[in-house]
Amino acid sequence: MAMLSVEDLNVYYGSIHALKGISFDVNEGEIVTLIGANGAGKSTTLNTIAGLLRPRTGDIAYEGESLVHVPAHKVVEKAIALCPEGRRIFLNMTVRENLEMGAFSRGGDAADETMEKVFQRFPRLKERINQSGGTLSGGEQQMLAMGRALMSQPRLLMLDEPSMGLAPILVDEIFDIIKSLHETGTTILLVEQNARMALKVADRAYVLETGNVTMSGSADALAEDDRVRQAYLGG
Amino acid sequence: MGFLENLINGVSLGSVYAIIALGYTMVYGIARMLNFAHGDVIMVGGYVSFVIASSMGLNPLFGILVAVIVCTALGITIEKVAYKPLRQSASLTVLITAIGVSYLLQNTALLIWGANPKVYTSVVAGWPQLQLFDGQLIISAETVVTICACAVIMIAMVTFIHRTKIGKAMRAVSEDPGAARLMGINVDSTISITFAIGSGLAAIAGVLLCSSYPTLMPTTGAMPGIKAFTAAVFGGIGSIPGAVLGGILLGIIEIFAKAYIGTQFSDAIVFAVLIIVLLIKPSGLLGKYVPEKV
C-alpha cells in the first residue's frame, strides 16, 4: 500500500477549478516529483495535502487514514511537513526561533536534539542562529525553510519549488541535500519548475497540466520522453 | 514646576492609553482586525470593579481581580461569537461588526447600571501622595501606580512574546498565519489567547482610568478607546513598544495642549498630530516595513 495516495482530487479557488480530479501515489522511501508549468496545480496539490486548502471532492489517504478533514495544524503531527513555495520563513524571528516553530508540536528537549541535527546538515544556519530571518540571503532562507520543516521530524517531506530564485551553485547544493535526506529514509514529494534537476533526483514523476495529470512514470523514462523534453526540458 | 507636573500627568494619562493600545495592537497584529469594542471592555472593567468595591464594599484589589476575569471571559466570548464566524469575510464586515459589538456593550451597561454617572472610588484611595521639592510638586498615588503598572505590563508583554512558546507562536501567526499552521500552531486558539490578554489588560486600564478620572458612565470607554487606537497607529500598529510609546506621547500631547493651548482644543490637537505623523511616516513611529526577499 502506498504511503500517500491521492484519489480524484478536485480543488476550487472560488469558481476556478484548480485541480480537476488528479490522482497519484507516493510510496515509502521514494522521491516523487510533480512537474508542470505555472498554474498547473502543483502548489495547490501540496497545500491541499498539508490542509491549507480543502478539496471539494476526492480523498487523500496517508498510511490508510484520510487527511481530508484534518486541520493543517494537525497534519504536521502525522509526520508530514510542507516546506512552502516562497519559503515563508518568519522574517522578524531569529533563526533559532524559526526552527523552534518548526518543532512547535513536539516537546522542548526532543526539539533541541533535532536542532543539532539540522545544524549538522546546514552549518551556515548555526553561524546565523541569532540573526533574524529577514537578514539571511535567499539561499540561507531556503535552508532555514527546509531546516524548519525537518524540525518536526517528518517521514513525508513535501518541498515546493526549493530551487526557485537561487543561483545555480545553490540549486546544486539544495538538490544534494534532498538526495541526502532521501538516503536517511525520508520520503519526499517534490514540486519543481526546474524539471531537469527534479527528474534527475526523483524515482518517479507526474506531469501536471492545468489541473490534470497528463503523464506519469519513472523519472528516467519521462526524462527521455519527447513530449516532456520539448515542453519542460527545453528540447 | 508646572511643566514637570504636566509632564508627569501626561505620562500617567499616556500610560492608560498605552495599556489600552497594547490590546488594540496585539489583536490587530494577530487577527488583522480593529476591535472597536475594545474601548467598551474598559468600561465593563470599570463597572465590575465598581460593583465589587463600592457597591459590595469588598477589597478593591479583589475588585480588580474580578474585573480582569470578567473582561478576559468577555473578550474570548466576543471573539468566538462575533468575529470568528467572519474570519474569511471582508475586513469591512468585521469592522462594522466590531462597531455593533461596541454599541451592544454600551447599551447593555446602560440597561444594567443606568445613564447616571457613578462616582468611582479610587482603588488606591488613602494611599499617601508623593511630595517632592519641599511639597512644591505633589504626585498622587494614582499617578505613581498607573505609571508603574504600565511599565510592568510592557516589560511583561515583551518578555511574554519573546520568551514563551505561546508568545512566539503569536508572533509567527502575526507574520504569516498560513506558515504558522504548517508549523502545527492552532491559529484559532492563538487568536483567542490574544483577545483574552488584550481584554484582561483593558480591565486593568479601566480601573486605572476610573481611579484618576472618577466618572463612570456607559460611554466612559469610548473616547479613551479611540485615543488608544490612535496611539497604537501613531506608534506603529502591531508593535508592542510602539503602542506604549504612542500612548505615552499621546497622553503628554493631550495634557500639554490642555494646559498651554486650551481644553477645547486638546482632542483636535491630538488627532492633528496623528494625521501629521501618518503623512510623514505612514507605518507609524516604530512600525516596521520588511521588504520581502525573493
Coordinates of C-alpha atoms in Angstrom, one line a residue:
Chain A
M1 CA 0.0 0.0 0.0
A2 CA 1.2 3.5 -0.9
M3 CA 2.3 5.8 1.9
L4 CA 0.3 8.7 0.4
S5 CA -2.5 8.1 -2.0
V6 CA -4.3 11.0 -3.7
E7 CA -7.6 10.0 -5.3
D8 CA -9.6 12.0 -7.8
L9 CA -8.8 15.3 -6.0
N10 CA -10.9 18.4 -7.0
V11 CA -10.0 21.7 -5.6
Y12 CA -11.5 25.1 -6.3
Y13 CA -10.5 28.7 -5.7
G14 CA -13.9 30.2 -5.6
S15 CA -15.3 29.3 -9.1
I16 CA -11.8 28.5 -10.5
H17 CA -11.4 24.7 -10.9
A18 CA -7.7 24.4 -9.9
L19 CA -7.4 20.6 -9.6
K20 CA -9.5 18.6 -11.9
G21 CA -9.6 15.1 -10.4
I22 CA -5.9 14.3 -10.0
S23 CA -4.7 11.0 -8.6
F24 CA -1.2 9.9 -7.7
D25 CA 0.7 7.8 -5.2
V26 CA 3.9 8.2 -3.2
N27 CA 5.5 5.0 -1.8
E28 CA 7.6 4.9 1.4
G29 CA 11.2 5.8 0.7
E30 CA 10.6 7.3 -2.8
I31 CA 11.3 10.7 -4.2
V32 CA 8.3 11.6 -6.3
T33 CA 8.2 14.8 -8.3
L34 CA 5.3 16.8 -9.8
I35 CA 6.4 18.8 -12.7
G36 CA 4.5 21.2 -14.9
A37 CA 4.1 24.8 -15.9
N38 CA 3.0 27.8 -13.8
G39 CA -0.6 27.3 -12.8
A40 CA -0.7 23.6 -13.5
G41 CA -1.8 23.0 -9.9
K42 CA 1.4 21.7 -8.3
S43 CA 1.4 24.0 -5.3
T44 CA -2.3 23.7 -4.9
T45 CA -1.8 19.9 -4.6
L46 CA 0.8 20.2 -1.8
N47 CA -1.2 22.9 0.0
T48 CA -4.3 20.6 -0.1
I49 CA -2.4 17.7 1.3
A50 CA -1.0 19.9 4.1
G51 CA -4.5 21.0 5.0
L52 CA -4.2 24.7 4.0
L53 CA -6.8 24.1 1.3
R54 CA -9.9 21.9 1.4
P55 CA -10.8 19.7 -1.6
R56 CA -14.4 19.8 -2.8
T57 CA -14.3 16.0 -3.6
G58 CA -11.7 13.3 -3.7
D59 CA -9.6 11.7 -1.0
I60 CA -6.1 12.0 0.4
A61 CA -5.1 8.8 2.3
Y62 CA -1.9 8.8 4.3
E63 CA -1.0 5.4 5.8
G64 CA -4.6 4.3 5.3
E65 CA -6.1 7.3 7.1
S66 CA -7.9 10.1 5.3
L67 CA -6.4 13.6 5.7
V68 CA -9.3 15.5 4.1
H69 CA -10.8 16.6 7.3
V70 CA -7.6 17.0 9.3
P71 CA -6.8 20.7 10.0
A72 CA -3.4 22.0 8.9
H73 CA -2.0 22.3 12.4
K74 CA -2.8 18.6 13.0
V75 CA -1.4 17.3 9.7
V76 CA 2.2 18.1 10.9
E77 CA 1.6 15.8 13.9
K78 CA 1.2 12.9 11.5
A79 CA 4.9 13.4 10.4
I80 CA 4.1 15.2 7.2
A81 CA 5.8 18.6 6.7
L82 CA 5.5 21.1 3.9
C83 CA 8.3 23.5 3.0
P84 CA 6.1 26.0 1.2
E85 CA 6.7 27.9 -2.0
G86 CA 8.5 31.2 -1.5
R87 CA 10.0 29.7 1.8
R88 CA 7.7 31.7 4.0
I89 CA 10.1 31.8 6.9
F90 CA 9.3 34.2 9.7
L91 CA 11.4 37.2 8.7
N92 CA 11.1 39.0 12.1
M93 CA 12.0 36.0 14.1
T94 CA 15.6 34.7 14.6
V95 CA 16.9 31.5 13.0
R96 CA 16.6 29.8 16.3
E97 CA 13.0 30.9 16.8
N98 CA 12.1 29.8 13.2
L99 CA 13.5 26.4 14.0
E100 CA 11.7 26.2 17.3
M101 CA 8.4 27.0 15.5
G102 CA 9.1 24.0 13.2
A103 CA 9.1 21.8 16.3
F104 CA 6.0 23.5 17.8
S105 CA 4.0 20.3 18.1
R106 CA 6.9 18.5 19.8
G107 CA 8.4 18.7 23.3
G108 CA 11.3 21.0 24.1
D109 CA 14.2 18.5 24.7
A110 CA 13.5 16.5 21.6
A111 CA 13.5 19.7 19.7
D112 CA 17.0 20.7 20.9
E113 CA 18.3 17.4 19.7
T114 CA 16.7 17.8 16.3
M115 CA 18.1 21.3 16.1
E116 CA 21.6 20.0 16.5
K117 CA 21.0 17.6 13.6
V118 CA 19.6 20.4 11.5
F119 CA 22.8 22.4 12.2
Q120 CA 24.9 19.5 11.1
R121 CA 23.1 19.5 7.8
F122 CA 23.1 23.3 7.5
P123 CA 26.2 24.6 9.3
R124 CA 25.5 28.1 7.9
L125 CA 22.3 28.3 10.0
K126 CA 24.3 27.7 13.2
E127 CA 26.5 30.7 12.4
R128 CA 23.4 32.8 11.9
I129 CA 21.5 31.4 14.9
N130 CA 20.6 34.8 16.5
Q131 CA 20.1 36.7 13.2
S132 CA 16.6 37.4 12.1
G133 CA 15.3 35.5 9.1
G134 CA 14.9 38.7 7.1
T135 CA 18.7 39.3 7.2
L136 CA 19.5 36.0 5.5
S137 CA 20.4 35.6 1.9
G138 CA 18.0 33.8 -0.4
G139 CA 19.9 30.5 -0.2
E140 CA 20.2 30.7 3.6
Q141 CA 16.4 31.4 3.8
Q142 CA 15.8 28.3 1.7
M143 CA 18.0 26.3 4.0
L144 CA 16.1 27.7 7.0
A145 CA 12.8 26.8 5.5
M146 CA 14.0 23.2 4.9
G147 CA 15.6 23.0 8.3
R148 CA 12.3 24.3 9.9
A149 CA 10.3 21.7 8.1
L150 CA 12.8 19.0 9.3
M151 CA 12.3 20.1 12.9
S152 CA 9.0 18.3 13.0
Q153 CA 10.9 15.1 12.0
P154 CA 8.7 14.3 9.0
R155 CA 8.5 10.9 7.4
L156 CA 7.0 12.6 4.4
L157 CA 8.6 15.9 3.4
M158 CA 6.9 18.0 0.8
L159 CA 9.1 20.6 -0.9
D160 CA 7.5 23.3 -3.0
E161 CA 10.0 24.9 -5.5
P162 CA 13.0 24.6 -3.3
S163 CA 15.4 25.9 -6.0
M164 CA 13.3 28.9 -7.0
G165 CA 15.3 32.1 -7.5
L166 CA 18.6 30.6 -6.4
A167 CA 22.0 30.8 -8.1
P168 CA 23.0 27.6 -10.0
I169 CA 25.6 26.6 -7.4
L170 CA 23.0 26.9 -4.6
V171 CA 20.5 24.9 -6.7
D172 CA 23.1 22.1 -6.8
E173 CA 23.5 22.4 -3.1
I174 CA 19.8 22.2 -2.4
F175 CA 19.5 19.1 -4.6
D176 CA 22.4 17.4 -2.8
I177 CA 20.6 18.0 0.4
I178 CA 17.4 16.5 -1.0
K179 CA 19.4 13.4 -2.0
S180 CA 21.0 13.0 1.4
L181 CA 17.6 13.4 3.1
H182 CA 16.3 10.7 0.9
E183 CA 19.3 8.5 1.8
T184 CA 18.5 8.8 5.5
G185 CA 15.0 7.4 4.9
T186 CA 12.8 10.5 4.4
T187 CA 10.1 10.1 1.7
I188 CA 10.0 13.2 -0.5
L189 CA 7.3 14.7 -2.6
L190 CA 9.0 17.4 -4.7
V191 CA 7.4 20.1 -6.8
E192 CA 9.8 21.8 -9.2
Q193 CA 9.8 24.1 -12.2
N194 CA 13.4 23.0 -12.7
A195 CA 12.2 19.8 -14.3
R196 CA 15.7 18.7 -15.4
M197 CA 17.1 18.6 -11.8
A198 CA 13.8 17.2 -10.4
L199 CA 13.8 14.3 -12.8
K200 CA 17.5 13.6 -12.1
V201 CA 16.9 13.0 -8.3
A202 CA 13.4 11.5 -8.5
D203 CA 12.3 7.9 -8.7
R204 CA 9.0 8.6 -10.3
A205 CA 7.3 11.7 -11.7
Y206 CA 3.9 13.0 -12.6
V207 CA 3.3 15.7 -15.2
L208 CA 0.6 18.2 -14.4
E209 CA -1.2 20.4 -16.9
T210 CA -4.0 22.8 -16.0
G211 CA -5.1 20.7 -13.0
N212 CA -4.8 17.2 -14.7
V213 CA -2.2 14.5 -14.5
T214 CA -1.2 14.1 -18.2
M215 CA 1.7 11.7 -17.9
S216 CA 3.4 9.6 -15.3
G217 CA 6.1 7.1 -15.0
S218 CA 9.7 6.5 -13.8
A219 CA 11.7 9.7 -13.8
D220 CA 14.3 8.3 -16.1
A221 CA 11.7 7.3 -18.7
L222 CA 10.0 10.7 -18.5
A223 CA 13.3 12.5 -18.9
E224 CA 13.7 10.6 -22.2
D225 CA 10.1 11.2 -23.4
D226 CA 10.0 13.6 -26.4
R227 CA 6.9 15.5 -25.2
V228 CA 8.4 16.1 -21.8
R229 CA 11.7 17.1 -23.3
Q230 CA 10.0 19.6 -25.6
A231 CA 7.7 21.1 -23.0
Y232 CA 9.8 21.1 -19.9
L233 CA 13.5 20.3 -20.7
G234 CA 14.0 22.8 -23.5
G235 CA 14.0 20.3 -26.3
Chain B
M1 CA 7.3 73.1 38.5
G2 CA 4.1 73.4 36.4
F3 CA 5.8 72.0 33.5
L4 CA 7.1 69.0 35.4
E5 CA 3.6 68.4 36.9
N6 CA 2.0 68.5 33.5
L7 CA 4.6 66.2 32.1
I8 CA 4.0 63.6 34.9
N9 CA 0.3 63.9 34.4
G10 CA 0.8 63.4 30.7
V11 CA 2.8 60.3 31.2
S12 CA 0.2 59.0 33.6
L13 CA -2.7 59.5 31.2
G14 CA -0.5 58.2 28.4
S15 CA 0.2 55.1 30.5
V16 CA -3.5 54.3 30.5
Y17 CA -3.7 54.9 26.7
A18 CA -0.6 52.6 26.4
I19 CA -2.2 49.7 28.2
I20 CA -5.4 50.0 26.1
A21 CA -3.3 50.4 22.9
L22 CA -1.5 47.2 23.7
G23 CA -4.8 45.3 23.4
Y24 CA -5.6 47.1 20.1
T25 CA -2.1 46.5 18.7
M26 CA -1.9 42.8 19.7
V27 CA -5.3 41.9 18.3
Y28 CA -4.5 43.9 15.1
G29 CA -1.1 42.2 14.8
I30 CA -2.6 38.7 15.1
A31 CA -6.1 38.8 13.8
R32 CA -5.6 41.8 11.4
M33 CA -8.7 43.4 12.6
L34 CA -9.6 46.6 14.5
N35 CA -11.6 45.6 17.6
F36 CA -13.6 48.8 18.1
A37 CA -15.3 47.2 21.0
H38 CA -12.0 47.2 22.9
G39 CA -12.7 50.6 24.5
D40 CA -16.0 49.4 25.9
V41 CA -14.4 46.4 27.5
I42 CA -12.6 49.1 29.6
M43 CA -15.9 50.4 30.7
V44 CA -17.1 46.9 31.7
G45 CA -13.9 46.5 33.7
G46 CA -14.6 49.9 35.4
Y47 CA -18.2 48.9 36.3
V48 CA -17.3 45.4 37.5
S49 CA -14.6 46.7 39.9
F50 CA -17.0 49.5 41.0
V51 CA -19.7 46.9 41.9
I52 CA -17.3 44.8 43.9
A53 CA -15.5 47.6 45.7
S54 CA -18.1 50.4 46.1
S55 CA -21.5 48.6 46.0
M56 CA -20.5 45.4 47.8
G57 CA -17.8 47.0 49.9
L58 CA -15.2 44.3 49.2
N59 CA -11.4 44.9 48.9
P60 CA -10.7 47.0 45.8
L61 CA -7.8 44.6 44.8
F62 CA -10.3 41.8 44.8
G63 CA -12.4 44.1 42.5
I64 CA -9.5 44.4 40.1
L65 CA -9.1 40.6 40.0
V66 CA -12.8 40.0 39.3
A67 CA -12.8 42.8 36.6
V68 CA -9.8 41.1 34.9
I69 CA -11.5 37.7 35.0
V70 CA -14.9 39.0 33.7
C71 CA -13.2 41.1 30.9
T72 CA -11.0 38.2 29.8
A73 CA -14.1 35.9 29.6
L74 CA -15.9 38.7 27.8
G75 CA -13.1 39.2 25.3
I76 CA -13.0 35.5 24.5
T77 CA -16.7 35.3 24.1
I78 CA -16.9 38.4 21.8
E79 CA -14.2 36.9 19.6
K80 CA -15.9 33.5 19.4
V81 CA -19.4 34.7 18.8
A82 CA -18.9 37.9 16.8
Y83 CA -15.6 37.7 15.0
K84 CA -14.6 34.1 14.5
P85 CA -17.5 33.3 12.1
L86 CA -16.3 36.3 10.0
R87 CA -12.6 35.1 9.7
Q88 CA -12.9 34.7 5.9
S89 CA -15.1 37.8 5.4
A90 CA -14.1 41.2 4.1
S91 CA -12.4 43.4 6.7
L92 CA -15.2 46.0 6.4
T93 CA -17.7 43.4 7.5
V94 CA -15.6 42.7 10.6
L95 CA -15.1 46.4 11.3
I96 CA -18.9 47.0 11.2
T97 CA -19.5 44.0 13.5
A98 CA -17.0 45.4 15.9
I99 CA -18.8 48.8 16.0
G100 CA -22.0 46.8 16.6
V101 CA -20.5 45.0 19.5
S102 CA -19.3 48.3 20.9
Y103 CA -22.9 49.7 20.9
L104 CA -24.2 46.4 22.3
L105 CA -21.8 46.7 25.3
Q106 CA -22.6 50.3 25.9
N107 CA -26.4 49.8 25.8
T108 CA -26.2 46.7 27.9
A109 CA -24.3 48.7 30.5
L110 CA -27.0 51.4 30.2
L111 CA -29.7 48.8 30.9
I112 CA -27.8 47.4 33.9
W113 CA -26.3 50.5 35.5
G114 CA -28.4 53.3 34.1
A115 CA -27.3 56.6 32.5
N116 CA -26.4 58.4 35.7
P117 CA -22.6 58.7 36.1
K118 CA -21.2 56.7 39.1
V119 CA -18.6 58.3 41.2
Y120 CA -15.7 55.8 41.2
T121 CA -13.6 55.4 44.4
S122 CA -10.0 55.1 43.5
V123 CA -8.5 51.7 44.1
V124 CA -5.6 53.4 45.9
A125 CA -7.8 55.8 47.9
G126 CA -6.0 56.7 51.1
W127 CA -2.5 55.8 49.8
P128 CA 0.0 58.6 50.5
Q129 CA 0.9 61.1 47.9
L130 CA 4.4 61.7 46.8
Q131 CA 5.8 65.1 47.8
L132 CA 8.9 66.4 46.0
F133 CA 10.8 69.7 46.2
D134 CA 9.5 70.7 49.6
G135 CA 6.0 70.0 48.7
Q136 CA 6.0 72.1 45.6
L137 CA 5.4 69.0 43.4
I138 CA 2.7 66.7 44.5
I139 CA 2.2 63.4 42.7
S140 CA -0.9 61.4 43.5
A141 CA -0.7 57.7 44.3
E142 CA -2.9 57.0 41.3
T143 CA -0.3 58.6 39.0
V144 CA 2.5 56.6 40.5
V145 CA 0.6 53.3 40.4
T146 CA -0.6 54.0 36.8
I147 CA 2.9 54.7 35.5
C148 CA 4.4 51.7 37.3
A149 CA 1.6 49.4 36.1
C150 CA 2.2 50.4 32.5
A151 CA 6.0 49.8 32.9
V152 CA 5.4 46.4 34.4
I153 CA 2.8 45.4 31.8
M154 CA 5.0 46.4 28.9
I155 CA 8.0 44.5 30.2
A156 CA 5.8 41.5 30.9
M157 CA 4.3 41.6 27.4
V158 CA 7.6 42.0 25.7
T159 CA 9.1 39.1 27.7
F160 CA 6.0 37.0 27.1
I161 CA 6.1 37.3 23.3
H162 CA 9.8 36.8 23.0
R163 CA 10.4 34.1 25.7
T164 CA 7.4 31.8 25.8
K165 CA 6.2 29.2 23.4
I166 CA 2.7 30.8 23.1
G167 CA 4.2 34.2 22.7
K168 CA 6.5 33.1 19.9
A169 CA 3.5 31.4 18.3
M170 CA 1.6 34.7 18.4
R171 CA 4.5 36.4 16.6
A172 CA 4.5 33.6 14.0
V173 CA 0.8 33.9 13.4
S174 CA 1.1 37.7 13.1
E175 CA 3.7 37.3 10.4
D176 CA 2.2 34.5 8.3
P177 CA -0.8 32.6 9.6
G178 CA -0.6 30.0 6.8
A179 CA 3.1 29.2 7.6
A180 CA 2.2 29.1 11.3
R181 CA -0.4 26.5 10.6
L182 CA 2.1 24.4 8.8
M183 CA 4.2 24.5 12.0
G184 CA 1.4 23.0 13.9
I185 CA 0.2 26.2 15.5
N186 CA -3.6 26.4 16.1
V187 CA -4.3 29.8 14.7
D188 CA -7.8 30.0 16.2
S189 CA -6.7 29.3 19.7
T190 CA -3.8 31.7 19.3
I191 CA -6.3 34.5 18.3
S192 CA -8.4 33.5 21.3
I193 CA -5.5 33.9 23.7
T194 CA -4.7 37.3 22.2
F195 CA -8.2 38.5 22.8
A196 CA -8.1 37.2 26.3
I197 CA -4.8 39.1 27.1
G198 CA -6.0 42.3 25.4
S199 CA -9.3 42.2 27.3
G200 CA -7.6 41.5 30.6
L201 CA -5.4 44.5 30.1
A202 CA -8.4 46.5 29.2
A203 CA -9.9 45.7 32.6
I204 CA -6.7 47.0 34.3
A205 CA -6.8 50.1 32.2
G206 CA -10.5 50.6 33.2
V207 CA -9.6 50.5 36.9
L208 CA -6.7 52.9 36.4
L209 CA -8.6 55.3 34.2
C210 CA -11.5 55.5 36.6
S211 CA -9.2 55.9 39.6
S212 CA -7.7 59.0 38.1
Y213 CA -10.9 60.3 36.3
P214 CA -13.6 59.0 38.6
T215 CA -16.7 59.5 36.4
L216 CA -18.1 56.1 35.3
M217 CA -20.7 56.0 32.5
P218 CA -21.6 53.5 29.8
T219 CA -19.7 55.7 27.3
T220 CA -16.6 56.1 29.6
G221 CA -14.6 53.7 27.5
A222 CA -15.4 55.1 24.0
M223 CA -13.2 58.2 23.9
P224 CA -10.1 56.6 25.6
G225 CA -10.7 53.6 23.3
I226 CA -10.5 55.8 20.2
K227 CA -7.5 57.7 21.6
A228 CA -5.7 54.4 22.4
F229 CA -6.4 53.2 18.9
T230 CA -4.8 56.5 17.7
A231 CA -1.9 55.8 20.0
A232 CA -1.5 52.3 18.5
V233 CA -1.5 53.7 14.9
F234 CA 0.8 56.6 16.0
G235 CA 3.4 54.2 17.4
G236 CA 3.1 51.7 14.6
I237 CA 0.2 49.3 14.8
G238 CA 1.3 45.7 15.5
S239 CA 4.3 46.9 17.5
I240 CA 4.2 46.5 21.4
P241 CA 6.9 49.1 22.1
G242 CA 5.2 51.3 19.5
A243 CA 1.8 51.1 21.4
V244 CA 3.5 52.1 24.6
L245 CA 5.5 55.0 23.0
G246 CA 2.4 56.1 21.1
G247 CA 0.2 56.0 24.2
I248 CA 2.6 58.0 26.4
L249 CA 3.3 60.6 23.7
L250 CA -0.4 61.0 23.1
G251 CA -1.0 61.5 26.8
I252 CA 1.7 64.1 27.1
I253 CA 0.5 65.9 24.0
E254 CA -3.1 65.9 25.3
I255 CA -2.1 67.3 28.8
F256 CA 0.2 69.9 27.4
A257 CA -2.4 71.0 24.8
K258 CA -4.9 71.3 27.7
A259 CA -2.5 73.2 29.9
Y260 CA -1.0 75.6 27.4
I261 CA -3.4 75.9 24.5
G262 CA -6.9 75.2 25.7
T263 CA -9.1 72.4 26.9
Q264 CA -11.4 72.6 24.0
F265 CA -8.6 72.2 21.5
S266 CA -6.8 69.3 23.1
D267 CA -8.6 66.5 21.3
A268 CA -8.3 68.3 18.0
I269 CA -4.6 68.7 18.5
V270 CA -4.2 65.0 19.5
F271 CA -5.8 63.9 16.2
A272 CA -4.0 66.5 14.2
V273 CA -0.7 65.1 15.5
L274 CA -1.8 61.7 14.4
I275 CA -2.5 62.9 10.9
I276 CA 0.8 64.7 10.6
V277 CA 2.8 61.6 11.8
L278 CA 0.9 59.4 9.3
L279 CA 1.6 61.8 6.5
I280 CA 5.3 61.7 7.2
K281 CA 5.7 58.1 8.3
P282 CA 2.7 56.0 7.2
S283 CA 3.8 53.0 9.2
G284 CA 3.8 54.9 12.5
L285 CA 6.8 55.8 14.7
L286 CA 8.1 52.3 15.3
G287 CA 6.1 50.5 12.6
K288 CA 8.3 48.2 10.5
Y289 CA 8.3 47.7 6.8
V290 CA 10.2 44.5 6.0
P291 CA 10.8 44.1 2.3
E292 CA 10.4 40.5 1.0
K293 CA 13.4 38.8 -0.4
V294 CA 13.0 36.6 -3.4

